[in-house]
Structure formats: structure tokens, C-alpha cells
Amino acid sequence: MIGYFTVKKCSRYNFDKKSKLIELRFDILTLKVDKISKYFKIYVILAKKISMSKKSNNILFVFAIVLISSCVSKKDIVYFQNDAIDQSKVSNSYKTIIKPDDVLQITITALDTEAVRPFNLAAVNYATTSNTATGTPQLQTYLVDTKGEIDFPVLGKLKIGGLTRDELIAFLKHKLAPDYILNPNINVRITNYKVTVLGAVRNPGSYTIPNERITILEALGLAGDLNISALRNNILVQREENGKKTQYRVDLLSKNIFTSPVYYLQQNDVVYVEQNYASIQSASSNSNTSLIISVTSLLIGIITLIIR
């Protein structure tokens, strides 16, 4: 008789401040593991050899196998901890800055419809796959080039990169009034305003933002929120500023997120959520769990035969 196996799950754990270890308590033993292991379930496989001989005592073989995440501390997943949020300090830096590769829709209106006609791009009917025009005409757009310029009707090349939408409207009004148009009304939209969310979220991908204003929290909400295994205190936001990639780190566990320069996202921002280290290790160990259990069973059998 080789024996039998039972599996027991860790249900109690304490943090030993002196040794900096997590203390896991089972019915028959106590294990101490590194602090990072608090993200794991700990299963203990017990192999017990019964009455191997008259002189031998029962021999207990204990094998600990780290499997999947559990035992997660509340402080590691609850957003905006500590003090209450002071709304007066919430970042208001949500002005949209026009950048290269932005696609703009600029519409100019006025009482004198003939005066504004040369400054508006003609609406077109785009052909479908069957070479027939669509029923709803679509306004043409302006692509901001690498120099931050657009080619505007009548006015020619205009340097608009780095301006906010309000600044662009004021700039165009200055160019048009009163020489070309009296009291023009100008509307500007970025038609390709999108943000990308990657990593440990439920629905990673790129999301188009029609109102051109979104917070990092709203973006994560669009992506289905973070997975339980996500690292919440070190989220990466990559942004292009003045032609260079800039990286910011955000801690969702802290109220300081509301004063972060990336609390409001800008077009083409990329948000990346990392997996916690424990989950990465768990993914690696889980792939080998069956092999480990098989080898463990084999070793128990060999040891049993030797003891006989």
C-alpha cells in the first residue's frame, strides 16, 4: 500500500512584522513564505504511509505547491485609499492639444453663406464596395502633418500644432475676420481622438472618444476594469509630447491620482496595466503543476519501496 493523498487549502495567514514573512497556518503545520506570496493560494499535498512495518512509525511526507492567486489583501485592490478627496485639487488639465497626425473637421458658418463657402471643404459621398455612393455626405477633414501644419483653403499653410482647440478657433477668427468673413462661427473637432488600454484588463483595445475628454478611470472602465491580478499601484501611461514619448506612472490606490498630469488623457495616449509579480510566477508554475504532482507521486512510491 503506497498511501493516500489529501489536498488542504490555506485559510488563515498572518504577517510577521519581525521576519517580514507571511505565516500560513494549516492543521498539521505552519509555513512561512516571502511577502509576495500573499497573492497566492497555498495548497499542501499530504502523502501518508500507513503501518509500513511493526517497528516503523507513520511517515508523513509534506509537499507544498504554489498554485493560483488568493489570500489577497484588501489594501492591494481598493482604489483611492487614505484621506478624503479634495475636489478643489482635482486636475483640470483636460484641454486638448492639437498634435501631428490629428484629423480635424473644421466648419465655418456665418450670416453671409457665400462668404464662408470658399473656406469650407466640400462634403462628399464616399463609394461603398459596390461602387455606389452612400446616402449621407461626409465632411472632408484636415490631416495635421509632421510639422504641425494644415493646408487651409484660401489662407494656405497654417501652423496649428501645439494649439488648444479654443486657441485654434481664436487663431482662425483672427485670420478670417473682418477681411474675409464678418463674425464667423467656427467649430473644430478631432475625429480620430482615441486612447489605447493594454495589459491586465478585461477588454484591452483602442477606444474612440467622441467628446474628446476622458479620464484614466473612465478609460479603464471602457476596458472592463482591471483584473484581480493587476498591479494597481504602478500603471504606465505613455504620451507623446513635443515629438517625444513621455512615460508617467499612476497609483490607483492613492488619492494623488486626481492631481496627476495624466488624470485626463490626451489623444493617442497608451495606458498599460502590469500583472503583479505573483501572477506572473503563478502562470509559470501552473503550466508545470501536473508534472510536479506526477513527479511527487513517483517519489513517494520510490521512497515507500525503499523503506520496505
mmCIF file of C-alpha atoms in Angstrom:
data_model
loop_
_atom_site.group_PDB
_atom_site.id
_atom_site.type_symbol
_atom_site.label_atom_id
_atom_site.label_comp_id
_atom_site.label_asym_id
_atom_site.label_seq_id
_atom_site.Cartn_x
_atom_site.Cartn_y
_atom_site.Cartn_z
ATOM 1 C CA MET A 1 0.000 0.000 0.000
ATOM 2 C CA ILE A 2 1.605 3.257 -1.139
ATOM 3 C CA GLY A 3 -0.716 5.500 0.844
ATOM 4 C CA TYR A 4 -3.221 8.229 0.037
ATOM 5 C CA PHE A 5 -3.303 11.914 -0.884
ATOM 6 C CA THR A 6 -5.323 14.771 0.538
ATOM 7 C CA VAL A 7 -5.337 18.419 -0.503
ATOM 8 C CA LYS A 8 -5.795 21.217 2.004
ATOM 9 C CA LYS A 9 -6.203 24.919 1.269
ATOM 10 C CA CYS A 10 -4.706 27.786 3.235
ATOM 11 C CA SER A 11 -7.492 29.629 5.030
ATOM 12 C CA ARG A 12 -5.556 31.633 7.622
ATOM 13 C CA TYR A 13 -2.483 33.779 7.298
ATOM 14 C CA ASN A 14 -0.683 36.423 9.344
ATOM 15 C CA PHE A 15 2.088 38.859 8.522
ATOM 16 C CA ASP A 16 5.091 38.512 10.819
ATOM 17 C CA LYS A 17 6.470 42.060 11.106
ATOM 18 C CA LYS A 18 9.687 40.853 12.671
ATOM 19 C CA SER A 19 10.656 38.333 9.996
ATOM 20 C CA LYS A 20 8.806 40.122 7.172
ATOM 21 C CA LEU A 21 7.244 36.809 6.194
ATOM 22 C CA ILE A 22 3.698 35.639 5.638
ATOM 23 C CA GLU A 23 2.788 32.901 8.123
ATOM 24 C CA LEU A 24 0.377 30.316 6.681
ATOM 25 C CA ARG A 25 -1.339 28.031 9.161
ATOM 26 C CA PHE A 26 -2.608 24.545 8.337
ATOM 27 C CA ASP A 27 -3.992 21.823 10.573
ATOM 28 C CA ILE A 28 -0.686 19.986 10.744
ATOM 29 C CA LEU A 29 1.984 22.601 10.087
ATOM 30 C CA THR A 30 2.807 26.278 9.643
ATOM 31 C CA LEU A 31 4.633 27.614 6.587
ATOM 32 C CA LYS A 32 6.445 30.936 6.331
ATOM 33 C CA VAL A 33 6.797 32.422 2.882
ATOM 34 C CA ASP A 34 8.016 35.655 1.325
ATOM 35 C CA LYS A 35 5.624 38.618 1.445
ATOM 36 C CA ILE A 36 4.925 38.467 -2.292
ATOM 37 C CA SER A 37 3.304 35.068 -1.742
ATOM 38 C CA LYS A 38 0.278 36.653 -0.110
ATOM 39 C CA TYR A 39 -1.147 36.805 -3.637
ATOM 40 C CA PHE A 40 -1.227 33.013 -3.857
ATOM 41 C CA LYS A 41 -3.340 30.145 -2.696
ATOM 42 C CA ILE A 42 -1.124 27.641 -0.957
ATOM 43 C CA TYR A 43 -2.111 24.014 -1.279
ATOM 44 C CA VAL A 44 -0.411 21.303 0.744
ATOM 45 C CA ILE A 45 -0.407 17.796 -0.650
ATOM 46 C CA LEU A 46 -0.128 15.194 2.084
ATOM 47 C CA ALA A 47 1.104 11.683 1.396
ATOM 48 C CA LYS A 48 0.810 9.344 4.334
ATOM 49 C CA LYS A 49 2.298 5.862 4.503
ATOM 50 C CA ILE A 50 0.257 3.724 6.888
ATOM 51 C CA SER A 51 1.760 0.911 9.036
ATOM 52 C CA MET A 52 4.726 0.115 6.817
ATOM 53 C CA SER A 53 6.171 -2.264 9.423
ATOM 54 C CA LYS A 54 5.772 -3.160 13.063
ATOM 55 C CA LYS A 55 8.766 -1.093 14.082
ATOM 56 C CA SER A 56 8.180 1.872 11.837
ATOM 57 C CA ASN A 57 6.063 4.833 12.711
ATOM 58 C CA ASN A 58 3.751 6.530 10.291
ATOM 59 C CA ILE A 59 5.833 8.645 7.939
ATOM 60 C CA LEU A 60 4.382 11.900 6.725
ATOM 61 C CA PHE A 61 5.623 13.468 3.528
ATOM 62 C CA VAL A 62 4.582 17.068 3.004
ATOM 63 C CA PHE A 63 4.866 18.819 -0.301
ATOM 64 C CA ALA A 64 3.810 22.447 -0.762
ATOM 65 C CA ILE A 65 2.788 23.519 -4.200
ATOM 66 C CA VAL A 66 2.033 27.137 -5.077
ATOM 67 C CA LEU A 67 -0.870 27.339 -7.435
ATOM 68 C CA ILE A 68 -3.201 30.220 -8.161
ATOM 69 C CA SER A 69 -3.828 33.597 -6.595
ATOM 70 C CA SER A 70 -5.966 34.016 -3.470
ATOM 71 C CA CYS A 71 -5.173 35.389 0.012
ATOM 72 C CA VAL A 72 -5.158 38.916 -1.455
ATOM 73 C CA SER A 73 -5.003 41.779 1.000
ATOM 74 C CA LYS A 74 -7.775 44.370 0.763
ATOM 75 C CA LYS A 75 -5.241 47.198 0.720
ATOM 76 C CA ASP A 76 -3.828 45.853 -2.550
ATOM 77 C CA ILE A 77 -7.050 46.223 -4.560
ATOM 78 C CA VAL A 78 -9.146 49.081 -3.085
ATOM 79 C CA TYR A 79 -8.870 52.324 -5.074
ATOM 80 C CA PHE A 80 -8.302 55.815 -3.599
ATOM 81 C CA GLN A 81 -7.300 54.865 -0.074
ATOM 82 C CA ASN A 82 -6.406 57.016 2.922
ATOM 83 C CA ASP A 83 -7.781 60.555 3.168
ATOM 84 C CA ALA A 84 -10.913 62.004 1.588
ATOM 85 C CA ILE A 85 -10.574 63.534 -1.866
ATOM 86 C CA ASP A 86 -10.332 67.336 -2.034
ATOM 87 C CA GLN A 87 -12.302 68.196 -5.168
ATOM 88 C CA SER A 88 -10.614 71.610 -5.407
ATOM 89 C CA LYS A 89 -7.307 69.854 -6.089
ATOM 90 C CA VAL A 90 -8.580 67.575 -8.848
ATOM 91 C CA SER A 91 -6.576 68.155 -12.010
ATOM 92 C CA ASN A 92 -8.314 70.349 -14.581
ATOM 93 C CA SER A 93 -5.685 69.943 -17.285
ATOM 94 C CA TYR A 94 -8.101 68.491 -19.831
ATOM 95 C CA LYS A 95 -7.501 70.964 -22.661
ATOM 96 C CA THR A 96 -6.975 69.122 -25.918
ATOM 97 C CA ILE A 97 -3.686 69.957 -27.643
ATOM 98 C CA ILE A 98 -3.545 69.606 -31.425
ATOM 99 C CA LYS A 99 -0.725 67.282 -32.496
ATOM 100 C CA PRO A 100 0.728 65.823 -35.714
ATOM 101 C CA ASP A 101 -1.448 63.069 -37.253
ATOM 102 C CA ASP A 102 -4.623 64.534 -35.768
ATOM 103 C CA VAL A 103 -7.529 64.507 -38.215
ATOM 104 C CA LEU A 104 -9.550 67.722 -37.881
ATOM 105 C CA GLN A 105 -13.014 68.641 -39.020
ATOM 106 C CA ILE A 106 -13.266 72.429 -39.283
ATOM 107 C CA THR A 107 -16.616 74.023 -40.086
ATOM 108 C CA ILE A 108 -17.137 77.758 -40.605
ATOM 109 C CA THR A 109 -20.569 79.401 -40.644
ATOM 110 C CA ALA A 110 -21.826 83.000 -40.860
ATOM 111 C CA LEU A 111 -24.850 85.023 -41.939
ATOM 112 C CA ASP A 112 -23.224 85.525 -45.326
ATOM 113 C CA THR A 113 -23.258 81.955 -46.654
ATOM 114 C CA GLU A 114 -21.487 82.909 -49.871
ATOM 115 C CA ALA A 115 -18.583 84.433 -47.937
ATOM 116 C CA VAL A 116 -17.907 81.223 -45.996
ATOM 117 C CA ARG A 117 -18.239 78.853 -48.964
ATOM 118 C CA PRO A 118 -14.569 79.052 -50.095
ATOM 119 C CA PHE A 119 -13.342 78.221 -46.577
ATOM 120 C CA ASN A 120 -15.322 75.008 -46.099
ATOM 121 C CA LEU A 121 -14.240 71.761 -47.690
ATOM 122 C CA ALA A 122 -16.942 70.250 -49.862
ATOM 123 C CA ALA A 123 -18.941 67.351 -48.465
ATOM 124 C CA VAL A 124 -18.508 64.142 -50.446
ATOM 125 C CA ASN A 125 -20.352 60.875 -50.897
ATOM 126 C CA TYR A 126 -17.870 58.049 -50.347
ATOM 127 C CA ALA A 127 -18.309 54.995 -52.560
ATOM 128 C CA THR A 128 -19.142 51.656 -50.984
ATOM 129 C CA THR A 129 -17.764 48.266 -52.029
ATOM 130 C CA SER A 130 -20.441 48.102 -54.743
ATOM 131 C CA ASN A 131 -19.151 51.412 -56.191
ATOM 132 C CA THR A 132 -22.342 53.228 -55.232
ATOM 133 C CA ALA A 133 -22.279 56.436 -53.224
ATOM 134 C CA THR A 134 -23.510 56.454 -49.648
ATOM 135 C CA GLY A 135 -26.662 58.370 -48.893
ATOM 136 C CA THR A 136 -25.208 60.783 -46.307
ATOM 137 C CA PRO A 137 -22.493 63.214 -47.458
ATOM 138 C CA GLN A 138 -19.466 63.373 -45.163
ATOM 139 C CA LEU A 139 -17.378 66.454 -44.498
ATOM 140 C CA GLN A 140 -13.769 66.292 -45.598
ATOM 141 C CA THR A 141 -11.073 66.635 -42.983
ATOM 142 C CA TYR A 142 -7.612 68.109 -42.463
ATOM 143 C CA LEU A 143 -4.638 65.944 -41.514
ATOM 144 C CA VAL A 144 -2.083 67.731 -39.335
ATOM 145 C CA ASP A 145 1.319 66.956 -40.861
ATOM 146 C CA THR A 146 4.581 66.203 -39.050
ATOM 147 C CA LYS A 147 5.352 69.937 -38.923
ATOM 148 C CA GLY A 148 2.039 70.651 -37.192
ATOM 149 C CA GLU A 149 0.581 72.339 -40.281
ATOM 150 C CA ILE A 150 -2.580 72.058 -42.368
ATOM 151 C CA ASP A 151 -3.316 73.359 -45.854
ATOM 152 C CA PHE A 152 -6.338 75.607 -45.379
ATOM 153 C CA PRO A 153 -8.424 76.937 -48.290
ATOM 154 C CA VAL A 154 -7.501 80.473 -49.378
ATOM 155 C CA LEU A 155 -5.237 81.013 -46.335
ATOM 156 C CA GLY A 156 -2.708 78.343 -47.343
ATOM 157 C CA LYS A 157 -0.352 76.622 -44.877
ATOM 158 C CA LEU A 158 -1.258 77.260 -41.242
ATOM 159 C CA LYS A 159 0.906 76.255 -38.272
ATOM 160 C CA ILE A 160 -1.557 74.943 -35.683
ATOM 161 C CA GLY A 161 0.353 72.179 -33.855
ATOM 162 C CA GLY A 162 0.562 72.848 -30.109
ATOM 163 C CA LEU A 163 -2.606 74.973 -30.010
ATOM 164 C CA THR A 164 -5.636 74.038 -27.966
ATOM 165 C CA ARG A 165 -8.994 73.856 -29.706
ATOM 166 C CA ASP A 166 -10.015 77.251 -28.278
ATOM 167 C CA GLU A 167 -6.708 78.761 -29.399
ATOM 168 C CA LEU A 168 -7.186 77.381 -32.921
ATOM 169 C CA ILE A 169 -10.686 78.862 -33.113
ATOM 170 C CA ALA A 170 -9.360 82.258 -31.989
ATOM 171 C CA PHE A 171 -6.478 81.974 -34.489
ATOM 172 C CA LEU A 172 -8.834 81.250 -37.414
ATOM 173 C CA LYS A 173 -11.195 84.071 -36.425
ATOM 174 C CA HIS A 174 -8.246 86.445 -36.429
ATOM 175 C CA LYS A 175 -7.281 85.260 -39.917
ATOM 176 C CA LEU A 176 -10.799 85.462 -41.364
ATOM 177 C CA ALA A 177 -12.420 88.495 -39.719
ATOM 178 C CA PRO A 178 -13.136 91.074 -40.815
ATOM 179 C CA ASP A 179 -11.274 90.879 -44.155
ATOM 180 C CA TYR A 180 -12.991 87.708 -45.420
ATOM 181 C CA ILE A 181 -15.969 86.982 -43.156
ATOM 182 C CA LEU A 182 -17.900 89.148 -40.724
ATOM 183 C CA ASN A 183 -18.496 87.481 -37.332
ATOM 184 C CA PRO A 184 -17.664 83.904 -38.321
ATOM 185 C CA ASN A 185 -18.646 80.940 -36.157
ATOM 186 C CA ILE A 186 -16.026 78.200 -36.143
ATOM 187 C CA ASN A 187 -16.338 74.625 -34.946
ATOM 188 C CA VAL A 188 -13.322 72.304 -34.596
ATOM 189 C CA ARG A 189 -13.404 68.566 -33.872
ATOM 190 C CA ILE A 190 -10.703 65.896 -33.716
ATOM 191 C CA THR A 191 -12.278 62.941 -35.488
ATOM 192 C CA ASN A 192 -9.602 60.364 -34.612
ATOM 193 C CA TYR A 193 -9.417 61.076 -30.865
ATOM 194 C CA LYS A 194 -8.692 57.704 -29.275
ATOM 195 C CA VAL A 195 -6.897 56.111 -26.324
ATOM 196 C CA THR A 196 -5.490 52.601 -26.015
ATOM 197 C CA VAL A 197 -5.667 50.400 -22.905
ATOM 198 C CA LEU A 198 -3.462 47.289 -22.751
ATOM 199 C CA GLY A 199 -2.373 44.671 -20.241
ATOM 200 C CA ALA A 200 -4.236 43.217 -17.267
ATOM 201 C CA VAL A 201 -7.739 44.499 -18.115
ATOM 202 C CA ARG A 202 -10.806 42.567 -19.218
ATOM 203 C CA ASN A 203 -11.182 44.169 -22.679
ATOM 204 C CA PRO A 204 -7.893 45.617 -23.952
ATOM 205 C CA GLY A 205 -8.011 47.694 -27.126
ATOM 206 C CA SER A 206 -8.275 51.171 -28.661
ATOM 207 C CA TYR A 207 -11.327 53.317 -27.909
ATOM 208 C CA THR A 208 -12.584 56.325 -29.870
ATOM 209 C CA ILE A 209 -13.669 59.218 -27.628
ATOM 210 C CA PRO A 210 -16.300 61.373 -29.378
ATOM 211 C CA ASN A 211 -16.371 64.175 -26.781
ATOM 212 C CA GLU A 212 -12.545 64.496 -26.738
ATOM 213 C CA ARG A 213 -12.375 64.336 -22.956
ATOM 214 C CA ILE A 214 -11.715 61.253 -20.840
ATOM 215 C CA THR A 215 -10.038 60.436 -17.529
ATOM 216 C CA ILE A 216 -7.794 57.448 -16.928
ATOM 217 C CA LEU A 217 -10.521 55.973 -14.707
ATOM 218 C CA GLU A 218 -13.098 56.250 -17.487
ATOM 219 C CA ALA A 219 -10.667 54.652 -19.940
ATOM 220 C CA LEU A 220 -10.114 51.712 -17.591
ATOM 221 C CA GLY A 221 -13.887 51.465 -17.225
ATOM 222 C CA LEU A 222 -14.281 51.224 -21.009
ATOM 223 C CA ALA A 223 -11.746 48.389 -20.933
ATOM 224 C CA GLY A 224 -13.836 46.492 -18.378
ATOM 225 C CA ASP A 225 -11.772 47.465 -15.298
ATOM 226 C CA LEU A 226 -8.605 45.803 -14.024
ATOM 227 C CA ASN A 227 -8.246 42.078 -13.494
ATOM 228 C CA ILE A 228 -7.878 40.951 -9.878
ATOM 229 C CA SER A 229 -4.241 40.114 -10.670
ATOM 230 C CA ALA A 230 -3.425 43.611 -11.993
ATOM 231 C CA LEU A 231 -0.759 45.741 -10.357
ATOM 232 C CA ARG A 232 -2.772 48.781 -9.285
ATOM 233 C CA ASN A 233 -0.014 50.993 -7.911
ATOM 234 C CA ASN A 234 2.243 51.205 -10.972
ATOM 235 C CA ILE A 235 0.120 51.830 -14.077
ATOM 236 C CA LEU A 236 2.039 53.172 -17.062
ATOM 237 C CA VAL A 237 0.736 55.998 -19.266
ATOM 238 C CA GLN A 238 2.704 56.722 -22.434
ATOM 239 C CA ARG A 239 2.160 60.101 -24.082
ATOM 240 C CA GLU A 240 3.740 61.903 -26.995
ATOM 241 C CA GLU A 241 4.834 65.433 -26.081
ATOM 242 C CA ASN A 242 6.730 67.704 -28.469
ATOM 243 C CA GLY A 243 7.513 64.763 -30.711
ATOM 244 C CA LYS A 244 8.949 62.635 -27.889
ATOM 245 C CA LYS A 245 7.476 59.716 -25.966
ATOM 246 C CA THR A 246 6.996 60.508 -22.269
ATOM 247 C CA GLN A 247 6.080 57.949 -19.621
ATOM 248 C CA TYR A 248 4.137 58.542 -16.411
ATOM 249 C CA ARG A 249 3.355 56.199 -13.524
ATOM 250 C CA VAL A 250 -0.020 56.235 -11.768
ATOM 251 C CA ASP A 251 -1.051 54.724 -8.414
ATOM 252 C CA LEU A 252 -4.759 53.894 -8.319
ATOM 253 C CA LEU A 253 -4.525 53.094 -4.613
ATOM 254 C CA SER A 254 -3.660 56.707 -3.801
ATOM 255 C CA LYS A 255 -5.840 59.803 -3.951
ATOM 256 C CA ASN A 256 -2.878 61.539 -5.652
ATOM 257 C CA ILE A 257 -4.111 60.157 -8.941
ATOM 258 C CA PHE A 258 -6.567 63.069 -9.121
ATOM 259 C CA THR A 259 -3.707 65.585 -9.280
ATOM 260 C CA SER A 260 -1.666 63.584 -11.796
ATOM 261 C CA PRO A 261 -0.891 65.228 -15.159
ATOM 262 C CA VAL A 262 -2.335 62.117 -16.828
ATOM 263 C CA TYR A 263 -5.589 62.016 -14.856
ATOM 264 C CA TYR A 264 -7.131 63.456 -18.019
ATOM 265 C CA LEU A 265 -5.864 61.513 -21.005
ATOM 266 C CA GLN A 266 -4.959 63.054 -24.342
ATOM 267 C CA GLN A 267 -5.482 61.674 -27.824
ATOM 268 C CA ASN A 268 -3.320 58.638 -28.648
ATOM 269 C CA ASP A 269 -2.311 58.061 -25.004
ATOM 270 C CA VAL A 270 -1.496 54.430 -24.217
ATOM 271 C CA VAL A 271 -2.376 53.010 -20.783
ATOM 272 C CA TYR A 272 -0.581 49.799 -19.820
ATOM 273 C CA VAL A 273 -1.559 47.759 -16.751
ATOM 274 C CA GLU A 274 1.036 45.281 -15.495
ATOM 275 C CA GLN A 275 0.340 41.910 -13.923
ATOM 276 C CA ASN A 276 1.617 41.625 -10.368
ATOM 277 C CA TYR A 277 4.788 39.588 -9.957
ATOM 278 C CA ALA A 278 2.957 36.857 -8.116
ATOM 279 C CA SER A 279 0.589 36.284 -11.048
ATOM 280 C CA ILE A 280 3.472 36.049 -13.494
ATOM 281 C CA GLN A 281 5.148 33.478 -11.287
ATOM 282 C CA SER A 282 1.839 31.671 -10.846
ATOM 283 C CA ALA A 283 1.284 31.457 -14.609
ATOM 284 C CA SER A 284 4.701 29.914 -14.965
ATOM 285 C CA SER A 285 4.213 27.445 -12.117
ATOM 286 C CA ASN A 286 0.687 26.451 -13.144
ATOM 287 C CA SER A 287 1.953 25.207 -16.501
ATOM 288 C CA ASN A 288 4.113 22.713 -14.642
ATOM 289 C CA THR A 289 1.692 21.771 -11.847
ATOM 290 C CA SER A 290 0.630 18.451 -13.386
ATOM 291 C CA LEU A 291 4.247 17.480 -13.929
ATOM 292 C CA ILE A 292 5.142 18.393 -10.337
ATOM 293 C CA ILE A 293 2.290 16.325 -8.919
ATOM 294 C CA SER A 294 3.252 13.345 -11.087
ATOM 295 C CA VAL A 295 6.893 13.556 -10.030
ATOM 296 C CA THR A 296 5.830 13.934 -6.388
ATOM 297 C CA SER A 297 3.695 10.795 -6.598
ATOM 298 C CA LEU A 298 6.573 8.894 -8.193
ATOM 299 C CA LEU A 299 8.995 9.986 -5.471
ATOM 300 C CA ILE A 300 6.593 8.895 -2.742
ATOM 301 C CA GLY A 301 6.280 5.492 -4.379
ATOM 302 C CA ILE A 302 10.060 5.110 -4.637
ATOM 303 C CA ILE A 303 10.600 6.183 -1.011
ATOM 304 C CA THR A 304 7.919 3.748 0.113
ATOM 305 C CA LEU A 305 9.603 0.860 -1.705
ATOM 306 C CA ILE A 306 12.985 1.773 -0.212
ATOM 307 C CA ILE A 307 11.595 1.929 3.328
ATOM 308 C CA ARG A 308 10.023 -1.509 2.903
#
